[in-house]
Short mmCIF file of N, CA and C in Angstrom, two decimals:
data_model
loop_
_atom_site.label_atom_id
_atom_site.label_comp_id
_atom_site.label_asym_id
_atom_site.label_seq_id
_atom_site.Cartn_x
_atom_site.Cartn_y
_atom_site.Cartn_z
N MET A 1 55.70 -76.00 -14.32
CA MET A 1 55.83 -74.70 -13.68
C MET A 1 54.96 -74.61 -12.43
N ASN A 2 53.72 -75.07 -12.55
CA ASN A 2 52.81 -75.04 -11.42
C ASN A 2 53.31 -75.90 -10.27
N LEU A 3 53.93 -77.03 -10.60
CA LEU A 3 54.45 -77.94 -9.59
C LEU A 3 55.59 -77.29 -8.81
N ALA A 4 56.44 -76.54 -9.47
CA ALA A 4 57.55 -75.85 -8.80
C ALA A 4 57.05 -74.77 -7.86
N VAL A 5 56.02 -74.05 -8.26
CA VAL A 5 55.44 -73.00 -7.41
C VAL A 5 54.79 -73.63 -6.18
N THR A 6 54.10 -74.74 -6.37
CA THR A 6 53.45 -75.42 -5.25
C THR A 6 54.48 -75.95 -4.26
N ARG A 7 55.55 -76.54 -4.75
CA ARG A 7 56.61 -77.04 -3.87
C ARG A 7 57.26 -75.89 -3.09
N THR A 8 57.52 -74.80 -3.76
CA THR A 8 58.11 -73.63 -3.09
C THR A 8 57.18 -73.10 -2.01
N PHE A 9 55.89 -73.02 -2.34
CA PHE A 9 54.92 -72.51 -1.36
C PHE A 9 54.88 -73.40 -0.13
N PHE A 10 54.81 -74.73 -0.32
CA PHE A 10 54.75 -75.64 0.81
C PHE A 10 56.06 -75.66 1.59
N SER A 11 57.18 -75.49 0.93
CA SER A 11 58.47 -75.41 1.62
C SER A 11 58.54 -74.19 2.52
N ILE A 12 58.10 -73.05 1.99
CA ILE A 12 58.09 -71.82 2.79
C ILE A 12 57.11 -71.95 3.95
N ALA A 13 55.95 -72.56 3.71
CA ALA A 13 54.96 -72.74 4.78
C ALA A 13 55.50 -73.67 5.87
N ALA A 14 56.21 -74.73 5.48
CA ALA A 14 56.77 -75.66 6.46
C ALA A 14 57.84 -74.97 7.30
N ILE A 15 58.70 -74.20 6.67
CA ILE A 15 59.75 -73.48 7.40
C ILE A 15 59.13 -72.45 8.34
N ALA A 16 58.12 -71.74 7.88
CA ALA A 16 57.45 -70.74 8.73
C ALA A 16 56.78 -71.40 9.93
N THR A 17 56.18 -72.57 9.72
CA THR A 17 55.54 -73.30 10.82
C THR A 17 56.57 -73.74 11.84
N MET A 18 57.71 -74.24 11.38
CA MET A 18 58.75 -74.68 12.31
C MET A 18 59.32 -73.50 13.09
N LEU A 19 59.51 -72.39 12.45
CA LEU A 19 60.03 -71.21 13.14
C LEU A 19 59.03 -70.67 14.16
N CYS A 20 57.77 -70.68 13.83
CA CYS A 20 56.74 -70.18 14.75
C CYS A 20 56.58 -71.10 15.95
N SER A 21 56.79 -72.41 15.76
CA SER A 21 56.63 -73.33 16.88
C SER A 21 57.73 -73.16 17.91
N CYS A 22 58.87 -72.61 17.53
CA CYS A 22 59.97 -72.38 18.45
C CYS A 22 60.00 -70.95 18.96
N PHE A 23 59.01 -70.17 18.61
CA PHE A 23 58.98 -68.76 19.01
C PHE A 23 58.88 -68.66 20.53
N GLY A 24 59.77 -67.91 21.14
CA GLY A 24 59.76 -67.72 22.58
C GLY A 24 60.64 -68.69 23.34
N TYR A 25 61.19 -69.68 22.68
CA TYR A 25 62.05 -70.64 23.35
C TYR A 25 63.44 -70.04 23.52
N ARG A 26 63.98 -70.18 24.74
CA ARG A 26 65.32 -69.65 25.01
C ARG A 26 66.23 -70.78 25.45
N LEU A 27 67.42 -70.82 24.90
CA LEU A 27 68.38 -71.85 25.28
C LEU A 27 69.00 -71.58 26.64
N ASP A 28 68.98 -70.35 27.09
CA ASP A 28 69.62 -69.98 28.34
C ASP A 28 68.82 -70.47 29.55
N GLY A 29 67.58 -70.79 29.41
CA GLY A 29 66.74 -71.19 30.53
C GLY A 29 66.06 -69.98 31.13
N HIS A 30 65.02 -70.22 31.85
CA HIS A 30 64.26 -69.13 32.46
C HIS A 30 64.74 -68.95 33.88
N ARG A 31 65.20 -67.77 34.18
CA ARG A 31 65.63 -67.44 35.53
C ARG A 31 64.74 -66.33 36.05
N PRO A 32 64.56 -66.29 37.36
CA PRO A 32 63.83 -65.15 37.91
C PRO A 32 64.56 -63.84 37.62
N GLN A 33 63.83 -62.77 37.57
CA GLN A 33 64.39 -61.46 37.21
C GLN A 33 65.55 -61.08 38.11
N ALA A 34 65.45 -61.36 39.41
CA ALA A 34 66.51 -60.98 40.35
C ALA A 34 67.78 -61.81 40.17
N LEU A 35 67.68 -62.93 39.47
CA LEU A 35 68.83 -63.83 39.33
C LEU A 35 69.39 -63.88 37.91
N THR A 36 69.10 -62.88 37.10
CA THR A 36 69.58 -62.90 35.71
C THR A 36 71.09 -62.81 35.61
N ASN A 37 71.74 -62.16 36.56
CA ASN A 37 73.20 -62.02 36.52
C ASN A 37 73.92 -63.14 37.26
N VAL A 38 73.19 -64.05 37.85
CA VAL A 38 73.81 -65.15 38.61
C VAL A 38 74.04 -66.32 37.66
N ARG A 39 75.29 -66.72 37.54
CA ARG A 39 75.67 -67.86 36.71
C ARG A 39 76.27 -68.99 37.55
N GLN A 40 76.99 -68.60 38.62
CA GLN A 40 77.68 -69.59 39.45
C GLN A 40 77.26 -69.43 40.91
N ILE A 41 76.99 -70.56 41.55
CA ILE A 41 76.51 -70.56 42.94
C ILE A 41 77.44 -71.41 43.80
N ARG A 42 77.71 -70.91 44.97
CA ARG A 42 78.43 -71.68 45.99
C ARG A 42 77.39 -72.13 47.01
N VAL A 43 77.39 -73.40 47.36
CA VAL A 43 76.47 -73.95 48.35
C VAL A 43 77.23 -74.13 49.65
N GLU A 44 76.85 -73.35 50.66
CA GLU A 44 77.46 -73.48 51.98
C GLU A 44 76.90 -74.72 52.68
N MET A 45 77.63 -75.23 53.67
CA MET A 45 77.15 -76.35 54.46
C MET A 45 75.90 -75.92 55.21
N PHE A 46 74.84 -76.70 55.10
CA PHE A 46 73.59 -76.38 55.77
C PHE A 46 73.76 -76.42 57.28
N GLU A 47 73.00 -75.59 57.97
CA GLU A 47 72.96 -75.62 59.43
C GLU A 47 71.89 -76.63 59.84
N ASN A 48 72.11 -77.33 60.94
CA ASN A 48 71.18 -78.37 61.38
C ASN A 48 70.59 -77.99 62.73
N LYS A 49 69.30 -77.66 62.76
CA LYS A 49 68.62 -77.33 64.01
C LYS A 49 67.85 -78.53 64.56
N THR A 50 68.10 -79.70 64.02
CA THR A 50 67.44 -80.91 64.48
C THR A 50 68.48 -81.84 65.09
N LEU A 51 68.04 -83.00 65.50
CA LEU A 51 68.95 -83.98 66.07
C LEU A 51 69.32 -85.07 65.07
N ILE A 52 69.19 -84.77 63.80
CA ILE A 52 69.52 -85.74 62.76
C ILE A 52 71.04 -85.83 62.64
N PRO A 53 71.61 -87.02 62.85
CA PRO A 53 73.06 -87.14 62.66
C PRO A 53 73.42 -87.00 61.19
N ARG A 54 74.44 -86.24 60.90
CA ARG A 54 74.94 -85.97 59.54
C ARG A 54 73.89 -85.31 58.65
N GLY A 55 72.89 -84.68 59.24
CA GLY A 55 71.83 -84.06 58.46
C GLY A 55 72.32 -82.92 57.59
N GLU A 56 73.26 -82.13 58.12
CA GLU A 56 73.76 -81.00 57.34
C GLU A 56 74.49 -81.46 56.08
N ALA A 57 75.24 -82.54 56.18
CA ALA A 57 75.95 -83.06 55.00
C ALA A 57 74.97 -83.65 53.99
N LEU A 58 73.97 -84.37 54.47
CA LEU A 58 72.97 -84.94 53.57
C LEU A 58 72.18 -83.86 52.84
N ALA A 59 71.79 -82.81 53.56
CA ALA A 59 71.02 -81.72 52.93
C ALA A 59 71.87 -80.97 51.91
N THR A 60 73.11 -80.68 52.27
CA THR A 60 74.00 -79.97 51.35
C THR A 60 74.24 -80.78 50.08
N ASN A 61 74.50 -82.06 50.23
CA ASN A 61 74.73 -82.92 49.06
C ASN A 61 73.48 -83.05 48.20
N SER A 62 72.31 -83.06 48.82
CA SER A 62 71.07 -83.15 48.05
C SER A 62 70.87 -81.91 47.19
N VAL A 63 71.16 -80.74 47.74
CA VAL A 63 71.01 -79.50 46.98
C VAL A 63 72.06 -79.43 45.86
N ILE A 64 73.28 -79.84 46.15
CA ILE A 64 74.32 -79.85 45.13
C ILE A 64 73.95 -80.80 43.99
N ASP A 65 73.44 -81.98 44.33
CA ASP A 65 73.01 -82.93 43.30
C ASP A 65 71.88 -82.36 42.45
N ALA A 66 70.92 -81.69 43.09
CA ALA A 66 69.79 -81.12 42.35
C ALA A 66 70.26 -79.98 41.44
N LEU A 67 71.17 -79.15 41.91
CA LEU A 67 71.71 -78.07 41.07
C LEU A 67 72.49 -78.63 39.89
N SER A 68 73.28 -79.66 40.13
CA SER A 68 74.06 -80.28 39.06
C SER A 68 73.15 -80.93 38.02
N ALA A 69 72.10 -81.59 38.48
CA ALA A 69 71.18 -82.25 37.56
C ALA A 69 70.40 -81.25 36.72
N ASP A 70 70.06 -80.10 37.30
CA ASP A 70 69.30 -79.09 36.56
C ASP A 70 70.16 -78.42 35.50
N GLY A 71 71.38 -78.02 35.86
CA GLY A 71 72.31 -77.44 34.90
C GLY A 71 72.15 -75.96 34.62
N THR A 72 71.17 -75.29 35.23
CA THR A 72 70.99 -73.86 34.98
C THR A 72 72.14 -73.06 35.57
N TYR A 73 72.58 -73.43 36.74
CA TYR A 73 73.68 -72.74 37.42
C TYR A 73 74.87 -73.69 37.55
N HIS A 74 76.05 -73.10 37.57
CA HIS A 74 77.26 -73.87 37.79
C HIS A 74 77.68 -73.74 39.24
N LEU A 75 78.28 -74.78 39.78
CA LEU A 75 78.80 -74.73 41.15
C LEU A 75 80.19 -74.11 41.11
N ALA A 76 80.49 -73.30 42.13
CA ALA A 76 81.75 -72.58 42.12
C ALA A 76 82.29 -72.43 43.53
N THR A 77 83.54 -72.02 43.61
CA THR A 77 84.14 -71.70 44.90
C THR A 77 83.67 -70.32 45.34
N THR A 78 84.01 -69.96 46.55
CA THR A 78 83.59 -68.66 47.08
C THR A 78 84.15 -67.51 46.25
N GLU A 79 85.37 -67.64 45.75
CA GLU A 79 86.00 -66.57 44.99
C GLU A 79 85.34 -66.35 43.62
N LYS A 80 84.85 -67.41 43.00
CA LYS A 80 84.29 -67.31 41.66
C LYS A 80 82.77 -67.22 41.63
N ALA A 81 82.12 -67.41 42.75
CA ALA A 81 80.65 -67.48 42.78
C ALA A 81 80.02 -66.10 42.65
N ASP A 82 78.88 -66.06 41.98
CA ASP A 82 78.07 -64.85 41.89
C ASP A 82 77.11 -64.75 43.07
N ALA A 83 76.74 -65.91 43.63
CA ALA A 83 75.81 -65.94 44.76
C ALA A 83 76.17 -67.12 45.66
N ILE A 84 75.77 -67.01 46.92
CA ILE A 84 76.05 -68.05 47.91
C ILE A 84 74.72 -68.50 48.51
N LEU A 85 74.50 -69.81 48.52
CA LEU A 85 73.27 -70.38 49.05
C LEU A 85 73.51 -70.85 50.48
N HIS A 86 72.76 -70.27 51.41
CA HIS A 86 72.81 -70.66 52.82
C HIS A 86 71.52 -71.40 53.14
N GLY A 87 71.61 -72.49 53.89
CA GLY A 87 70.41 -73.25 54.21
C GLY A 87 70.42 -73.77 55.63
N THR A 88 69.24 -74.10 56.11
CA THR A 88 69.06 -74.60 57.46
C THR A 88 68.02 -75.72 57.45
N ILE A 89 68.32 -76.80 58.15
CA ILE A 89 67.32 -77.83 58.38
C ILE A 89 66.52 -77.37 59.59
N GLU A 90 65.29 -76.97 59.37
CA GLU A 90 64.46 -76.40 60.43
C GLU A 90 63.82 -77.47 61.30
N SER A 91 63.20 -78.45 60.68
CA SER A 91 62.48 -79.45 61.47
C SER A 91 62.28 -80.72 60.67
N ILE A 92 62.01 -81.79 61.41
CA ILE A 92 61.58 -83.05 60.81
C ILE A 92 60.47 -83.60 61.69
N THR A 93 59.39 -83.98 61.05
CA THR A 93 58.25 -84.55 61.78
C THR A 93 57.90 -85.89 61.16
N TYR A 94 57.31 -86.74 61.98
CA TYR A 94 56.87 -88.06 61.54
C TYR A 94 55.38 -88.18 61.79
N ASN A 95 54.65 -88.62 60.78
CA ASN A 95 53.21 -88.81 60.87
C ASN A 95 52.86 -90.24 60.49
N GLN A 96 51.88 -90.78 61.19
CA GLN A 96 51.42 -92.13 60.90
C GLN A 96 50.57 -92.12 59.63
N VAL A 97 50.88 -93.01 58.71
CA VAL A 97 50.11 -93.14 57.48
C VAL A 97 49.14 -94.31 57.60
N THR A 98 49.65 -95.46 57.99
CA THR A 98 48.79 -96.63 58.21
C THR A 98 49.15 -97.28 59.53
N SER A 99 48.18 -97.96 60.11
CA SER A 99 48.40 -98.67 61.37
C SER A 99 48.04 -100.14 61.18
N THR A 100 48.35 -100.93 62.19
CA THR A 100 47.98 -102.34 62.11
C THR A 100 46.46 -102.46 62.20
N ARG A 101 45.98 -103.56 61.78
CA ARG A 101 44.53 -103.75 61.69
C ARG A 101 43.83 -103.71 63.04
N PHE A 102 44.45 -104.28 64.06
CA PHE A 102 43.80 -104.39 65.36
C PHE A 102 44.30 -103.40 66.40
N ASP A 103 45.39 -102.69 66.10
CA ASP A 103 45.95 -101.73 67.06
C ASP A 103 46.29 -100.45 66.31
N THR A 104 45.47 -99.42 66.47
CA THR A 104 45.68 -98.18 65.72
C THR A 104 46.87 -97.38 66.22
N LEU A 105 47.38 -97.70 67.39
CA LEU A 105 48.55 -96.99 67.91
C LEU A 105 49.86 -97.57 67.38
N ARG A 106 49.79 -98.73 66.77
CA ARG A 106 50.99 -99.37 66.23
C ARG A 106 51.07 -99.08 64.73
N SER A 107 52.07 -98.35 64.33
CA SER A 107 52.20 -97.92 62.94
C SER A 107 52.79 -99.01 62.06
N GLU A 108 52.31 -99.07 60.84
CA GLU A 108 52.90 -99.92 59.82
C GLU A 108 53.67 -99.10 58.80
N GLU A 109 53.22 -97.85 58.59
CA GLU A 109 53.86 -96.97 57.63
C GLU A 109 53.86 -95.55 58.19
N LEU A 110 55.01 -94.89 58.08
CA LEU A 110 55.16 -93.52 58.54
C LEU A 110 55.54 -92.62 57.37
N GLN A 111 55.32 -91.33 57.56
CA GLN A 111 55.75 -90.32 56.60
C GLN A 111 56.58 -89.30 57.34
N ASN A 112 57.77 -89.01 56.81
CA ASN A 112 58.58 -87.95 57.41
C ASN A 112 58.46 -86.69 56.56
N ASN A 113 58.35 -85.56 57.21
CA ASN A 113 58.31 -84.26 56.55
C ASN A 113 59.49 -83.45 57.06
N ILE A 114 60.35 -83.04 56.16
CA ILE A 114 61.53 -82.26 56.55
C ILE A 114 61.41 -80.87 55.95
N THR A 115 61.68 -79.86 56.77
CA THR A 115 61.55 -78.47 56.34
C THR A 115 62.93 -77.84 56.26
N LEU A 116 63.25 -77.29 55.09
CA LEU A 116 64.51 -76.59 54.87
C LEU A 116 64.20 -75.12 54.60
N SER A 117 64.91 -74.23 55.26
CA SER A 117 64.83 -72.81 54.90
C SER A 117 66.14 -72.43 54.22
N TRP A 118 66.06 -71.49 53.28
CA TRP A 118 67.25 -71.15 52.50
C TRP A 118 67.23 -69.69 52.11
N GLN A 119 68.43 -69.17 51.87
CA GLN A 119 68.63 -67.81 51.37
C GLN A 119 69.75 -67.83 50.35
N LEU A 120 69.51 -67.16 49.24
CA LEU A 120 70.55 -66.97 48.23
C LEU A 120 71.01 -65.53 48.35
N ARG A 121 72.28 -65.35 48.70
CA ARG A 121 72.83 -64.02 48.91
C ARG A 121 73.85 -63.69 47.82
N ASP A 122 73.95 -62.41 47.53
CA ASP A 122 74.93 -61.91 46.57
C ASP A 122 76.33 -62.15 47.13
N ALA A 123 77.23 -62.70 46.33
CA ALA A 123 78.58 -62.99 46.81
C ALA A 123 79.39 -61.73 47.05
N SER A 124 79.16 -60.69 46.27
CA SER A 124 79.93 -59.45 46.45
C SER A 124 79.37 -58.60 47.59
N ASN A 125 78.10 -58.75 47.91
CA ASN A 125 77.46 -58.01 49.01
C ASN A 125 76.60 -59.00 49.80
N PRO A 126 77.17 -59.67 50.82
CA PRO A 126 76.44 -60.72 51.54
C PRO A 126 75.19 -60.24 52.27
N LEU A 127 75.02 -58.93 52.44
CA LEU A 127 73.82 -58.43 53.08
C LEU A 127 72.62 -58.40 52.13
N LYS A 128 72.89 -58.50 50.84
CA LYS A 128 71.82 -58.45 49.83
C LYS A 128 71.28 -59.86 49.59
N VAL A 129 70.02 -60.06 49.94
CA VAL A 129 69.36 -61.35 49.73
C VAL A 129 68.69 -61.34 48.36
N LEU A 130 69.11 -62.25 47.50
CA LEU A 130 68.56 -62.33 46.15
C LEU A 130 67.26 -63.14 46.11
N ALA A 131 67.19 -64.18 46.91
CA ALA A 131 65.99 -65.02 46.97
C ALA A 131 66.02 -65.79 48.28
N SER A 132 64.86 -66.14 48.77
CA SER A 132 64.78 -66.93 50.00
C SER A 132 63.47 -67.70 50.01
N GLY A 133 63.39 -68.66 50.90
CA GLY A 133 62.15 -69.43 51.00
C GLY A 133 62.31 -70.64 51.89
N LYS A 134 61.26 -71.44 51.91
CA LYS A 134 61.24 -72.70 52.64
C LYS A 134 60.82 -73.80 51.68
N ALA A 135 61.34 -74.97 51.92
CA ALA A 135 60.98 -76.13 51.11
C ALA A 135 60.68 -77.30 52.04
N VAL A 136 59.67 -78.06 51.70
CA VAL A 136 59.29 -79.22 52.50
C VAL A 136 59.37 -80.45 51.62
N GLY A 137 60.11 -81.44 52.09
CA GLY A 137 60.20 -82.71 51.40
C GLY A 137 59.63 -83.81 52.27
N SER A 138 59.03 -84.79 51.66
CA SER A 138 58.44 -85.88 52.44
C SER A 138 58.75 -87.21 51.80
N SER A 139 58.69 -88.23 52.62
CA SER A 139 58.94 -89.58 52.16
C SER A 139 58.16 -90.54 53.05
N ARG A 140 57.66 -91.60 52.47
CA ARG A 140 56.95 -92.62 53.24
C ARG A 140 57.84 -93.85 53.36
N PHE A 141 57.72 -94.51 54.51
CA PHE A 141 58.52 -95.71 54.70
C PHE A 141 57.77 -96.68 55.60
N ALA A 142 58.03 -97.96 55.37
CA ALA A 142 57.40 -99.02 56.15
C ALA A 142 58.19 -99.25 57.42
N ILE A 143 57.49 -99.61 58.46
CA ILE A 143 58.12 -99.91 59.74
C ILE A 143 58.54 -101.37 59.73
N ASP A 144 59.78 -101.60 60.06
CA ASP A 144 60.26 -102.97 60.20
C ASP A 144 60.77 -103.14 61.63
N SER A 145 61.59 -104.13 61.85
CA SER A 145 62.04 -104.41 63.21
C SER A 145 62.93 -103.31 63.78
N ASN A 146 63.60 -102.53 62.92
CA ASN A 146 64.47 -101.47 63.39
C ASN A 146 63.94 -100.12 62.88
N LEU A 147 63.25 -99.40 63.74
CA LEU A 147 62.64 -98.13 63.36
C LEU A 147 63.69 -97.09 63.00
N GLN A 148 64.80 -97.05 63.74
CA GLN A 148 65.84 -96.05 63.47
C GLN A 148 66.45 -96.23 62.09
N THR A 149 66.69 -97.46 61.70
CA THR A 149 67.24 -97.72 60.37
C THR A 149 66.25 -97.32 59.28
N ALA A 150 64.98 -97.59 59.50
CA ALA A 150 63.96 -97.21 58.51
C ALA A 150 63.90 -95.69 58.37
N ARG A 151 63.97 -94.97 59.48
CA ARG A 151 63.96 -93.50 59.42
C ARG A 151 65.20 -92.96 58.71
N THR A 152 66.34 -93.54 59.03
CA THR A 152 67.60 -93.09 58.41
C THR A 152 67.59 -93.35 56.91
N ASN A 153 67.04 -94.48 56.49
CA ASN A 153 67.01 -94.81 55.07
C ASN A 153 66.03 -93.94 54.29
N ALA A 154 64.98 -93.43 54.94
CA ALA A 154 63.99 -92.59 54.26
C ALA A 154 64.41 -91.13 54.19
N LEU A 155 65.35 -90.73 55.01
CA LEU A 155 65.75 -89.32 55.08
C LEU A 155 66.31 -88.77 53.77
N PRO A 156 67.23 -89.44 53.07
CA PRO A 156 67.76 -88.87 51.82
C PRO A 156 66.69 -88.62 50.76
N ASP A 157 65.67 -89.45 50.71
CA ASP A 157 64.60 -89.24 49.73
C ASP A 157 63.83 -87.96 50.03
N ALA A 158 63.51 -87.73 51.30
CA ALA A 158 62.81 -86.50 51.68
C ALA A 158 63.68 -85.27 51.42
N LEU A 159 64.97 -85.37 51.72
CA LEU A 159 65.88 -84.25 51.47
C LEU A 159 66.01 -83.97 49.98
N GLN A 160 66.02 -85.00 49.16
CA GLN A 160 66.12 -84.80 47.71
C GLN A 160 64.88 -84.09 47.18
N ARG A 161 63.72 -84.42 47.71
CA ARG A 161 62.48 -83.76 47.27
C ARG A 161 62.49 -82.28 47.67
N ALA A 162 62.98 -81.99 48.88
CA ALA A 162 63.07 -80.59 49.31
C ALA A 162 64.10 -79.84 48.47
N ALA A 163 65.22 -80.48 48.17
CA ALA A 163 66.26 -79.85 47.35
C ALA A 163 65.74 -79.56 45.95
N THR A 164 64.93 -80.44 45.40
CA THR A 164 64.34 -80.20 44.09
C THR A 164 63.43 -78.99 44.12
N GLN A 165 62.72 -78.79 45.22
CA GLN A 165 61.88 -77.59 45.35
C GLN A 165 62.73 -76.33 45.39
N ILE A 166 63.85 -76.37 46.11
CA ILE A 166 64.73 -75.20 46.20
C ILE A 166 65.26 -74.85 44.81
N VAL A 167 65.76 -75.84 44.10
CA VAL A 167 66.31 -75.59 42.77
C VAL A 167 65.21 -75.12 41.82
N GLY A 168 64.03 -75.66 41.97
CA GLY A 168 62.91 -75.19 41.16
C GLY A 168 62.61 -73.72 41.37
N ARG A 169 62.69 -73.28 42.61
CA ARG A 169 62.46 -71.86 42.89
C ARG A 169 63.58 -70.99 42.34
N LEU A 170 64.80 -71.51 42.30
CA LEU A 170 65.93 -70.74 41.78
C LEU A 170 65.94 -70.68 40.26
N THR A 171 65.35 -71.65 39.61
CA THR A 171 65.46 -71.72 38.15
C THR A 171 64.20 -71.29 37.42
N ASP A 172 63.04 -71.45 38.01
CA ASP A 172 61.80 -71.11 37.31
C ASP A 172 61.48 -69.65 37.46
N ASP A 173 60.85 -69.11 36.44
CA ASP A 173 60.56 -67.68 36.39
C ASP A 173 59.15 -67.36 36.87
N PHE A 174 58.71 -68.03 37.92
CA PHE A 174 57.39 -67.71 38.47
C PHE A 174 57.39 -67.87 39.96
#
């Protein structure tokens, strides 16, 4: 009899511990208060204020990939979307990270910093801005014989980092 009571007590304690450890967890994900009604987002083609060739397509695809990977929001057409994301490539800068041993003006490694500004607008009322901000992505790359190719190859990584920041701001509740 005592053994049955002990087993029952420990079973109830184990179930209570498991339930308490999941207290506060939500399957829906944490969204900012202003975006609780947003389920589907349309991503417009980014505007490019720089001289990066195909920059708008690369930035748009990076944000779409980040939204798809996160899964909090679904991508939709303009007719079905709850909100529309507008973005702009504001600037790209290059900074020297390392130089050659005997010539400090000759770079061996550069870092690119790309700045994206964005606004999430209500699809039914485009004048209503639900969220906005700026995101900066960076990437380091080594200088080889073709500087332009090295810069072009490093650009998608920096854009992906900036896109991850944008999606983080859209999905996190802080």
